[in-house]
PDB file of C-alpha atoms in Angstrom:
ATOM      1  CA  UNK L  11      49.899 -40.013  13.856  1.00 47.00           C
ATOM      2  CA  UNK L  12      46.995 -39.934  11.412  1.00 50.00           C
ATOM      3  CA  UNK L  13      43.844 -38.734  13.222  1.00 50.00           C
ATOM      4  CA  UNK L  14      41.607 -39.005  10.147  1.00 49.00           C
ATOM      5  CA  UNK L  15      41.000 -42.771  10.362  1.00 49.00           C
ATOM      6  CA  UNK L  16      37.363 -43.776  10.013  1.00 51.00           C
ATOM      7  CA  UNK L  17      35.440 -44.176  13.250  1.00 52.00           C
ATOM      8  CA  UNK L  18      34.054 -47.708  13.631  1.00 49.00           C
ATOM      9  CA  UNK L  19      30.258 -47.960  13.498  1.00 51.00           C
ATOM     10  CA  UNK L  20      28.429 -47.912  16.843  1.00 55.00           C
ATOM     11  CA  UNK L  21      27.616 -51.221  18.486  1.00 58.00           C
ATOM     12  CA  UNK L  22      24.937 -52.406  18.328  1.00 63.00           C
ATOM     13  CA  UNK L  23      24.126 -51.147  14.864  1.00 71.00           C
ATOM     14  CA  UNK L  24      20.566 -49.829  14.425  1.00 80.00           C
ATOM     15  CA  UNK L  25      20.321 -51.292  10.936  1.00 90.00           C
ATOM     16  CA  UNK L  26      21.190 -54.716  12.334  1.00 93.00           C
ATOM     17  CA  UNK L  27      18.461 -54.493  14.961  1.00 93.00           C
ATOM     18  CA  UNK L  28      15.957 -53.456  12.303  1.00 94.00           C
ATOM     19  CA  UNK L  29      16.996 -56.436  10.165  1.00 95.00           C
ATOM     20  CA  UNK L  30      16.535 -58.765  13.135  1.00 96.00           C
ATOM     21  CA  UNK L  31      13.064 -57.404  13.895  1.00 95.00           C
ATOM     22  CA  UNK L  32      12.183 -57.835  10.222  1.00 96.00           C
ATOM     23  CA  UNK L  33      12.624 -61.611  10.598  1.00 97.00           C
ATOM     24  CA  UNK L  34       9.540 -61.741  12.840  1.00 97.00           C
ATOM     25  CA  UNK L  35       7.601 -59.464  10.504  1.00 96.00           C
ATOM     26  CA  UNK L  36       8.401 -61.881   7.666  1.00 96.00           C
ATOM     27  CA  UNK L  37       7.180 -64.817   9.763  1.00 96.00           C
ATOM     28  CA  UNK L  38       3.890 -62.984  10.335  1.00 95.00           C
ATOM     29  CA  UNK L  39       3.620 -62.289   6.590  1.00 96.00           C
ATOM     30  CA  UNK L  40       4.132 -65.964   5.783  1.00 96.00           C
ATOM     31  CA  UNK L  41       1.570 -66.977   8.407  1.00 95.00           C
ATOM     32  CA  UNK L  42      -1.022 -64.539   7.016  1.00 94.00           C
ATOM     33  CA  UNK L  43      -0.457 -65.924   3.527  1.00 95.00           C
ATOM     34  CA  UNK L  44      -0.585 -69.524   4.747  1.00 95.00           C
ATOM     35  CA  UNK L  45       2.839 -69.939   3.119  1.00 96.00           C
ATOM     36  CA  UNK L  46       5.128 -72.153   5.199  1.00 95.00           C
ATOM     37  CA  UNK L  47       8.105 -71.491   2.914  1.00 96.00           C
ATOM     38  CA  UNK L  48       7.946 -67.749   3.597  1.00 97.00           C
ATOM     39  CA  UNK L  49       7.441 -68.403   7.298  1.00 97.00           C
ATOM     40  CA  UNK L  50      10.482 -70.693   7.495  1.00 96.00           C
ATOM     41  CA  UNK L  51      12.753 -68.395   5.462  1.00 97.00           C
ATOM     42  CA  UNK L  52      13.694 -66.487   8.640  1.00 97.00           C
ATOM     43  CA  UNK L  53      15.399 -69.608  10.028  1.00 97.00           C
ATOM     44  CA  UNK L  54      18.828 -71.012   9.246  1.00 97.00           C
ATOM     45  CA  UNK L  55      18.895 -74.270   7.286  1.00 96.00           C
ATOM     46  CA  UNK L  56      20.095 -76.135  10.384  1.00 96.00           C
ATOM     47  CA  UNK L  57      18.122 -74.107  12.953  1.00 96.00           C
ATOM     48  CA  UNK L  58      17.683 -75.749  16.378  1.00 95.00           C
ATOM     49  CA  UNK L  59      13.914 -75.268  16.792  1.00 95.00           C
ATOM     50  CA  UNK L  60      11.919 -76.461  19.826  1.00 91.00           C
ATOM     51  CA  UNK L  61       8.120 -76.292  19.816  1.00 86.00           C
ATOM     52  CA  UNK L  62       5.898 -75.713  22.869  1.00 77.00           C
ATOM     53  CA  UNK L  63       5.392 -79.491  22.977  1.00 72.00           C
ATOM     54  CA  UNK L  64       9.129 -80.141  23.097  1.00 78.00           C
ATOM     55  CA  UNK L  65       9.243 -81.413  19.517  1.00 83.00           C
ATOM     56  CA  UNK L  66      12.334 -80.619  17.434  1.00 89.00           C
ATOM     57  CA  UNK L  67      11.644 -80.451  13.688  1.00 91.00           C
ATOM     58  CA  UNK L  68      14.823 -80.965  11.614  1.00 92.00           C
ATOM     59  CA  UNK L  69      15.971 -77.512  10.557  1.00 95.00           C
ATOM     60  CA  UNK L  70      14.285 -75.123   8.149  1.00 96.00           C
ATOM     61  CA  UNK L  71      12.708 -77.924   6.097  1.00 96.00           C
ATOM     62  CA  UNK L  72      11.163 -79.454   9.213  1.00 94.00           C
ATOM     63  CA  UNK L  73       9.880 -76.065  10.374  1.00 95.00           C
ATOM     64  CA  UNK L  74       8.279 -75.496   6.974  1.00 95.00           C
ATOM     65  CA  UNK L  75       6.684 -78.961   6.923  1.00 93.00           C
ATOM     66  CA  UNK L  76       5.274 -78.589  10.428  1.00 90.00           C
ATOM     67  CA  UNK L  77       3.776 -75.191   9.738  1.00 93.00           C
ATOM     68  CA  UNK L  78       2.392 -76.280   6.375  1.00 92.00           C
ATOM     69  CA  UNK L  79       0.366 -78.887   8.289  1.00 87.00           C
ATOM     70  CA  UNK L  80      -0.861 -76.188  10.685  1.00 86.00           C
ATOM     71  CA  UNK L  81      -1.806 -73.799   7.853  1.00 91.00           C
ATOM     72  CA  UNK L  82      -3.718 -76.548   6.056  1.00 88.00           C
ATOM     73  CA  UNK L  83      -5.346 -77.767   9.287  1.00 82.00           C
ATOM     74  CA  UNK L  84      -6.248 -76.204  12.639  1.00 79.00           C
ATOM     75  CA  UNK L  85      -4.680 -72.791  11.948  1.00 86.00           C
ATOM     76  CA  UNK L  86      -6.027 -72.257   8.441  1.00 88.00           C
ATOM     77  CA  UNK L  87      -7.004 -68.619   7.970  1.00 91.00           C
ATOM     78  CA  UNK L  88      -5.555 -67.475  11.299  1.00 92.00           C
ATOM     79  CA  UNK L  89      -3.285 -64.470  11.837  1.00 93.00           C
ATOM     80  CA  UNK L  90      -0.019 -64.145  13.740  1.00 94.00           C
ATOM     81  CA  UNK L  91       0.957 -61.006  15.631  1.00 94.00           C
ATOM     82  CA  UNK L  92       4.704 -61.425  16.237  1.00 94.00           C
ATOM     83  CA  UNK L  93       6.242 -58.829  18.539  1.00 93.00           C
ATOM     84  CA  UNK L  94       9.963 -58.576  19.317  1.00 95.00           C
ATOM     85  CA  UNK L  95      10.222 -57.506  22.955  1.00 93.00           C
ATOM     86  CA  UNK L  96      14.003 -57.288  23.329  1.00 94.00           C
ATOM     87  CA  UNK L  97      17.182 -57.666  21.277  1.00 94.00           C
ATOM     88  CA  UNK L  98      20.483 -58.153  23.084  1.00 94.00           C
ATOM     89  CA  UNK L  99      23.705 -58.133  21.062  1.00 94.00           C
ATOM     90  CA  UNK L 100      26.303 -60.552  22.406  1.00 93.00           C
ATOM     91  CA  UNK L 101      28.739 -59.737  19.617  1.00 92.00           C
ATOM     92  CA  UNK L 102      28.360 -57.656  16.448  1.00 92.00           C
ATOM     93  CA  UNK L 103      27.317 -60.801  14.551  1.00 94.00           C
ATOM     94  CA  UNK L 104      25.340 -62.570  17.312  1.00 95.00           C
ATOM     95  CA  UNK L 105      22.274 -61.612  19.385  1.00 95.00           C
ATOM     96  CA  UNK L 106      19.486 -63.047  21.498  1.00 96.00           C
ATOM     97  CA  UNK L 107      15.848 -62.111  20.939  1.00 96.00           C
ATOM     98  CA  UNK L 108      12.821 -62.283  23.214  1.00 95.00           C
ATOM     99  CA  UNK L 109       9.560 -62.380  21.267  1.00 95.00           C
ATOM    100  CA  UNK L 110       5.862 -62.810  21.931  1.00 93.00           C
ATOM    101  CA  UNK L 111       3.437 -64.206  19.357  1.00 93.00           C
ATOM    102  CA  UNK L 112      -0.357 -64.176  19.450  1.00 91.00           C
ATOM    103  CA  UNK L 113      -2.534 -66.248  17.120  1.00 90.00           C
ATOM    104  CA  UNK L 114      -6.074 -65.071  16.375  1.00 90.00           C
ATOM    105  CA  UNK L 115      -8.908 -66.767  14.525  1.00 87.00           C
ATOM    106  CA  UNK L 116     -10.371 -65.283  11.320  1.00 87.00           C
ATOM    107  CA  UNK L 117     -13.059 -63.602  13.436  1.00 82.00           C
ATOM    108  CA  UNK L 118     -10.487 -62.006  15.720  1.00 83.00           C
ATOM    109  CA  UNK L 119     -10.859 -64.387  18.677  1.00 82.00           C
ATOM    110  CA  UNK L 120      -7.696 -65.032  20.675  1.00 81.00           C
ATOM    111  CA  UNK L 121      -6.412 -68.586  20.218  1.00 81.00           C
ATOM    112  CA  UNK L 122      -2.977 -68.707  21.800  1.00 82.00           C
ATOM    113  CA  UNK L 123      -0.051 -66.616  23.007  1.00 86.00           C
ATOM    114  CA  UNK L 124       3.488 -67.974  23.158  1.00 88.00           C
ATOM    115  CA  UNK L 125       6.842 -66.578  24.240  1.00 91.00           C
ATOM    116  CA  UNK L 126      10.106 -67.437  22.526  1.00 93.00           C
ATOM    117  CA  UNK L 127      13.807 -67.042  23.167  1.00 95.00           C
ATOM    118  CA  UNK L 128      15.844 -67.062  19.979  1.00 96.00           C
ATOM    119  CA  UNK L 129      19.471 -66.750  18.920  1.00 97.00           C
ATOM    120  CA  UNK L 130      20.129 -64.903  15.668  1.00 97.00           C
ATOM    121  CA  UNK L 131      23.384 -64.764  13.711  1.00 96.00           C
ATOM    122  CA  UNK L 132      24.634 -62.684  10.812  1.00 95.00           C
ATOM    123  CA  UNK L 133      25.851 -64.855   7.952  1.00 94.00           C
ATOM    124  CA  UNK L 134      28.980 -64.295   5.890  1.00 93.00           C
ATOM    125  CA  UNK L 135      26.726 -62.708   3.252  1.00 93.00           C
ATOM    126  CA  UNK L 136      25.491 -60.193   5.831  1.00 92.00           C
ATOM    127  CA  UNK L 137      22.018 -61.631   6.303  1.00 94.00           C
ATOM    128  CA  UNK L 138      20.554 -62.244   9.750  1.00 97.00           C
ATOM    129  CA  UNK L 139      18.940 -65.655  10.381  1.00 97.00           C
ATOM    130  CA  UNK L 140      17.490 -67.433  13.426  1.00 97.00           C
ATOM    131  CA  UNK L 141      19.858 -70.258  14.409  1.00 97.00           C
ATOM    132  CA  UNK L 142      18.052 -71.380  17.599  1.00 96.00           C
ATOM    133  CA  UNK L 143      14.437 -70.913  18.661  1.00 96.00           C
ATOM    134  CA  UNK L 144      12.723 -72.173  21.807  1.00 94.00           C
ATOM    135  CA  UNK L 145       8.973 -71.591  21.932  1.00 89.00           C
ATOM    136  CA  UNK L 146       6.991 -71.819  25.163  1.00 85.00           C
ATOM    137  CA  UNK L 147       3.632 -71.100  26.759  1.00 76.00           C
ATOM    138  CA  UNK L 148       4.160 -68.739  29.704  1.00 71.00           C
ATOM    139  CA  UNK L 149       3.300 -70.308  33.058  1.00 60.00           C
ATOM    140  CA  UNK L 150       1.171 -68.492  35.644  1.00 52.00           C
ATOM    141  CA  UNK L 151       3.208 -66.396  38.056  1.00 51.00           C
ATOM    142  CA  UNK L 152       2.271 -65.975  41.689  1.00 48.00           C
ATOM    143  CA  UNK L 153       4.241 -64.272  44.441  1.00 46.00           C
ATOM    144  CA  UNK L 154       3.721 -65.885  47.870  1.00 48.00           C
ATOM    145  CA  UNK L 155       2.135 -63.450  50.335  1.00 48.00           C
ATOM    146  CA  UNK L 156       4.064 -64.784  53.300  1.00 49.00           C
ATOM    147  CA  UNK L 157       6.791 -67.208  54.353  1.00 48.00           C
ATOM    148  CA  UNK L 158       4.112 -69.801  55.053  1.00 49.00           C
ATOM    149  CA  UNK L 159       2.697 -69.332  51.576  1.00 49.00           C
ATOM    150  CA  UNK L 160       6.202 -69.668  50.126  1.00 44.00           C
ATOM    151  CA  UNK L 161       6.555 -73.035  51.839  1.00 44.00           C
ATOM    152  CA  UNK L 162       3.200 -74.162  50.459  1.00 44.00           C
ATOM    153  CA  UNK L 163       4.157 -72.904  46.998  1.00 44.00           C
ATOM    154  CA  UNK L 164       7.381 -74.905  47.041  1.00 40.00           C
ATOM    155  CA  UNK L 165       5.396 -78.009  47.953  1.00 41.00           C
ATOM    156  CA  UNK L 166       3.377 -77.508  44.751  1.00 45.00           C
ATOM    157  CA  UNK L 167       6.447 -77.985  42.538  1.00 47.00           C
ATOM    158  CA  UNK L 168       6.227 -81.093  40.325  1.00 45.00           C
ATOM    159  CA  UNK L 169       9.585 -82.286  41.669  1.00 47.00           C
ATOM    160  CA  UNK L 170       7.829 -83.222  44.941  1.00 58.00           C
ATOM    161  CA  UNK L 171       5.093 -85.414  43.507  1.00 77.00           C
ATOM    162  CA  UNK L 172       2.711 -85.382  40.537  1.00 84.00           C
ATOM    163  CA  UNK L 173      -0.062 -82.818  40.911  1.00 83.00           C
ATOM    164  CA  UNK L 174      -3.564 -83.011  39.480  1.00 86.00           C
ATOM    165  CA  UNK L 175      -3.778 -79.902  37.329  1.00 86.00           C
ATOM    166  CA  UNK L 176      -6.167 -80.602  34.448  1.00 89.00           C
ATOM    167  CA  UNK L 177      -9.732 -81.750  33.764  1.00 91.00           C
ATOM    168  CA  UNK L 178     -11.368 -82.149  30.346  1.00 92.00           C
ATOM    169  CA  UNK L 179     -15.050 -82.236  29.372  1.00 92.00           C
ATOM    170  CA  UNK L 180     -16.425 -82.890  25.892  1.00 92.00           C
ATOM    171  CA  UNK L 181     -19.100 -80.242  25.336  1.00 92.00           C
ATOM    172  CA  UNK L 182     -21.717 -79.552  22.682  1.00 91.00           C
ATOM    173  CA  UNK L 183     -21.326 -75.797  23.186  1.00 92.00           C
ATOM    174  CA  UNK L 184     -17.911 -74.973  24.715  1.00 92.00           C
ATOM    175  CA  UNK L 185     -18.485 -71.208  24.469  1.00 92.00           C
ATOM    176  CA  UNK L 186     -21.718 -71.376  26.473  1.00 91.00           C
ATOM    177  CA  UNK L 187     -20.125 -73.634  29.057  1.00 92.00           C
ATOM    178  CA  UNK L 188     -17.070 -71.384  29.280  1.00 90.00           C
ATOM    179  CA  UNK L 189     -19.327 -68.398  29.936  1.00 89.00           C
ATOM    180  CA  UNK L 190     -21.029 -70.390  32.719  1.00 88.00           C
ATOM    181  CA  UNK L 191     -17.782 -71.231  34.521  1.00 88.00           C
ATOM    182  CA  UNK L 192     -16.353 -67.749  33.919  1.00 86.00           C
ATOM    183  CA  UNK L 193     -19.354 -65.881  35.306  1.00 84.00           C
ATOM    184  CA  UNK L 194     -20.175 -68.123  38.274  1.00 80.00           C
ATOM    185  CA  UNK L 195     -16.745 -69.420  39.279  1.00 82.00           C
ATOM    186  CA  UNK L 196     -14.474 -66.565  38.093  1.00 83.00           C
ATOM    187  CA  UNK L 197     -12.479 -68.887  35.849  1.00 86.00           C
ATOM    188  CA  UNK L 198     -10.451 -67.181  33.122  1.00 88.00           C
ATOM    189  CA  UNK L 199     -10.462 -68.173  29.463  1.00 88.00           C
ATOM    190  CA  UNK L 200      -6.819 -68.375  28.339  1.00 85.00           C
ATOM    191  CA  UNK L 201      -6.924 -70.341  25.077  1.00 85.00           C
ATOM    192  CA  UNK L 202      -9.410 -71.099  22.317  1.00 85.00           C
ATOM    193  CA  UNK L 203      -8.867 -73.708  19.577  1.00 84.00           C
ATOM    194  CA  UNK L 204      -9.983 -72.996  16.004  1.00 84.00           C
ATOM    195  CA  UNK L 205     -12.708 -75.656  16.380  1.00 84.00           C
ATOM    196  CA  UNK L 206     -14.229 -73.746  19.318  1.00 87.00           C
ATOM    197  CA  UNK L 207     -12.731 -75.749  22.186  1.00 89.00           C
ATOM    198  CA  UNK L 208     -12.135 -73.494  25.197  1.00 90.00           C
ATOM    199  CA  UNK L 209      -9.532 -73.684  27.959  1.00 89.00           C
ATOM    200  CA  UNK L 210     -10.082 -72.020  31.332  1.00 89.00           C
ATOM    201  CA  UNK L 211      -8.118 -71.805  34.560  1.00 88.00           C
ATOM    202  CA  UNK L 212      -8.571 -70.784  38.174  1.00 84.00           C
ATOM    203  CA  UNK L 213      -4.802 -70.321  38.412  1.00 80.00           C
ATOM    204  CA  UNK L 214      -4.156 -73.825  39.684  1.00 82.00           C
ATOM    205  CA  UNK L 215      -6.231 -76.243  37.620  1.00 86.00           C
ATOM    206  CA  UNK L 216      -7.048 -75.930  33.930  1.00 89.00           C
ATOM    207  CA  UNK L 217     -10.430 -76.942  32.550  1.00 91.00           C
ATOM    208  CA  UNK L 218     -10.612 -77.994  28.887  1.00 90.00           C
ATOM    209  CA  UNK L 219     -14.030 -77.766  27.241  1.00 92.00           C
ATOM    210  CA  UNK L 220     -13.519 -79.834  24.095  1.00 90.00           C
ATOM    211  CA  UNK L 221     -15.868 -79.322  21.162  1.00 90.00           C
ATOM    212  CA  UNK L 222     -17.972 -82.421  20.494  1.00 89.00           C
ATOM    213  CA  UNK L 223     -17.882 -83.664  16.919  1.00 82.00           C
ATOM    214  CA  UNK L 224     -21.101 -84.914  15.398  1.00 70.00           C
ATOM    215  CA  UNK L 225     -19.206 -87.569  13.448  1.00 62.00           C
ATOM    216  CA  UNK L 226     -17.043 -88.590  16.402  1.00 65.00           C
ATOM    217  CA  UNK L 227     -17.435 -91.497  18.779  1.00 73.00           C
ATOM    218  CA  UNK L 228     -16.374 -89.617  21.918  1.00 79.00           C
ATOM    219  CA  UNK L 229     -19.414 -89.080  24.164  1.00 87.00           C
ATOM    220  CA  UNK L 230     -20.356 -85.756  25.721  1.00 89.00           C
ATOM    221  CA  UNK L 231     -19.286 -85.309  29.346  1.00 90.00           C
ATOM    222  CA  UNK L 232     -16.203 -85.938  31.453  1.00 89.00           C
ATOM    223  CA  UNK L 233     -13.319 -87.170  29.290  1.00 86.00           C
ATOM    224  CA  UNK L 234      -9.965 -87.185  31.085  1.00 88.00           C
ATOM    225  CA  UNK L 235      -7.772 -85.527  33.716  1.00 86.00           C
ATOM    226  CA  UNK L 236      -4.094 -84.593  33.778  1.00 86.00           C
ATOM    227  CA  UNK L 237      -1.053 -84.566  36.068  1.00 87.00           C
ATOM    228  CA  UNK L 238       1.829 -82.096  36.136  1.00 86.00           C
ATOM    229  CA  UNK L 239       4.909 -84.273  36.626  1.00 86.00           C
ATOM    230  CA  UNK L 240       8.671 -83.844  36.898  1.00 83.00           C
ATOM    231  CA  UNK L 241       9.772 -86.820  34.747  1.00 83.00           C
ATOM    232  CA  UNK L 242       7.372 -88.505  32.312  1.00 83.00           C
ATOM    233  CA  UNK L 243       9.919 -91.180  31.392  1.00 83.00           C
ATOM    234  CA  UNK L 244      10.361 -92.320  34.988  1.00 83.00           C
ATOM    235  CA  UNK L 245       6.634 -92.258  35.676  1.00 83.00           C
ATOM    236  CA  UNK L 246       5.959 -94.095  32.418  1.00 83.00           C
ATOM    237  CA  UNK L 247       8.284 -96.883  33.511  1.00 85.00           C
ATOM    238  CA  UNK L 248       6.367 -97.090  36.785  1.00 84.00           C
ATOM    239  CA  UNK L 249       3.049 -97.325  34.951  1.00 84.00           C
ATOM    240  CA  UNK L 250       4.333-100.182  32.805  1.00 86.00           C
ATOM    241  CA  UNK L 251       5.644-101.948  35.902  1.00 85.00           C
ATOM    242  CA  UNK L 252       2.167-101.563  37.422  1.00 84.00           C
ATOM    243  CA  UNK L 253       0.676-103.423  34.457  1.00 85.00           C
ATOM    244  CA  UNK L 254      -0.797-100.486  32.528  1.00 86.00           C
ATOM    245  CA  UNK L 255       0.060 -99.583  28.906  1.00 87.00           C
ATOM    246  CA  UNK L 256       3.104 -97.441  28.233  1.00 88.00           C
ATOM    247  CA  UNK L 257       2.077 -93.751  27.946  1.00 89.00           C
ATOM    248  CA  UNK L 258       1.619 -92.673  24.339  1.00 87.00           C
ATOM    249  CA  UNK L 259       2.975 -89.400  22.985  1.00 84.00           C
ATOM    250  CA  UNK L 260       0.166 -87.029  22.050  1.00 76.00           C
ATOM    251  CA  UNK L 261       0.448 -85.823  18.464  1.00 65.00           C
ATOM    252  CA  UNK L 262      -2.235 -83.148  18.709  1.00 57.00           C
ATOM    253  CA  UNK L 263      -2.547 -79.434  18.051  1.00 54.00           C
ATOM    254  CA  UNK L 264      -3.145 -78.674  21.718  1.00 54.00           C
ATOM    255  CA  UNK L 265       0.135 -77.811  23.443  1.00 56.00           C
ATOM    256  CA  UNK L 266      -0.933 -78.573  27.014  1.00 65.00           C
ATOM    257  CA  UNK L 267       0.169 -82.187  27.505  1.00 75.00           C
ATOM    258  CA  UNK L 268       2.840 -84.420  26.059  1.00 80.00           C
ATOM    259  CA  UNK L 269       1.580 -87.917  26.901  1.00 87.00           C
ATOM    260  CA  UNK L 270      -1.702 -89.827  27.313  1.00 87.00           C
ATOM    261  CA  UNK L 271      -1.852 -92.709  29.795  1.00 89.00           C
ATOM    262  CA  UNK L 272      -4.450 -95.065  31.263  1.00 87.00           C
ATOM    263  CA  UNK L 273      -5.141 -96.442  34.733  1.00 85.00           C
ATOM    264  CA  UNK L 274      -5.949-100.156  35.414  1.00 85.00           C
ATOM    265  CA  UNK L 275      -9.680 -99.553  34.779  1.00 82.00           C
ATOM    266  CA  UNK L 276      -9.196 -97.733  31.481  1.00 86.00           C
ATOM    267  CA  UNK L 277      -9.583 -94.132  32.668  1.00 86.00           C
ATOM    268  CA  UNK L 278      -7.540 -91.728  30.524  1.00 85.00           C
ATOM    269  CA  UNK L 279      -5.195 -89.140  31.958  1.00 88.00           C
ATOM    270  CA  UNK L 280      -2.531 -86.812  30.570  1.00 87.00           C
ATOM    271  CA  UNK L 281       1.063 -86.325  31.700  1.00 88.00           C
ATOM    272  CA  UNK L 282       2.833 -83.016  31.231  1.00 85.00           C
ATOM    273  CA  UNK L 283       6.238 -81.761  32.324  1.00 82.00           C
ATOM    274  CA  UNK L 284       5.711 -78.163  31.171  1.00 74.00           C
ATOM    275  CA  UNK L 285       2.295 -77.779  32.792  1.00 74.00           C
ATOM    276  CA  UNK L 286      -1.135 -76.992  31.433  1.00 75.00           C
ATOM    277  CA  UNK L 287      -0.936 -73.211  31.083  1.00 69.00           C
ATOM    278  CA  UNK L 288      -3.405 -70.607  32.207  1.00 64.00           C
ATOM    279  CA  UNK L 289      -3.344 -67.328  34.115  1.00 56.00           C
ATOM    280  CA  UNK L 290      -3.112 -66.836  37.883  1.00 51.00           C
ATOM    281  CA  UNK L 291      -6.367 -66.423  39.858  1.00 45.00           C
ATOM    282  CA  UNK L 292      -8.046 -63.046  39.216  1.00 45.00           C
ATOM    283  CA  UNK L 293      -7.552 -62.147  42.901  1.00 45.00           C
ATOM    284  CA  UNK L 294      -3.869 -63.126  42.795  1.00 41.00           C
ATOM    285  CA  UNK L 295      -4.370 -65.310  45.846  1.00 40.00           C
ATOM    286  CA  UNK L 296      -5.623 -68.712  46.897  1.00 36.00           C
TER     287      UNK L 296
END
């Protein structure tokens, strides 16, 4: 028997992992250049892409169009730090990837951090491409201190009933107001929009300090509140049955709510299935 046959390459192949990691480096390069075509080149033409808002742009062209709007608008001049945290090969030509991306403003201020789970596949030509990508904002994590706390924590789940989790104030100086709530009430800044809007949390409720626009009609002060819900469609049907307008999908750059609704007296509130983000309390407790 011939013992000189070539030994098959090890699995996973180090060159393949390097090629997969390079996809995220190329995305960061496209982001830095404000070039949506370069950014989208890492994705397959028919990639199944889900944004943090649950939107699904149609393949590579849709991904490019969506990011072109971001690069020309709220994320103009920003930088993306894309870090691959883990690569798991399912087969020699298929792998899953866990990645974390952080967006910073031109001055270096943190704007947002997202986590993603992706599926990558090697094409017949030998090139790796992202065929599925699900982006998300990580939710706060808290471990109950006792059995009683665990029971209370379970009662907080949105499947039980909608929970008030968000308040929004239109502010002339969001940074100054954020410093006030951070220093006196130990709230933690977890997101900053390019326009200077700041988002804080005490681990349970998020507080949005929205930058007031001089040319806008929205007055300074309290603006809206928000509920974390299990099923926006079912609740929307209930709102319509109660005589209020059907909730409207929010097409904004802020990823913290999917729908805007109104009560019978015209007070605005948001509805979100994925939650409003933010870190746990600094103490880790209630």
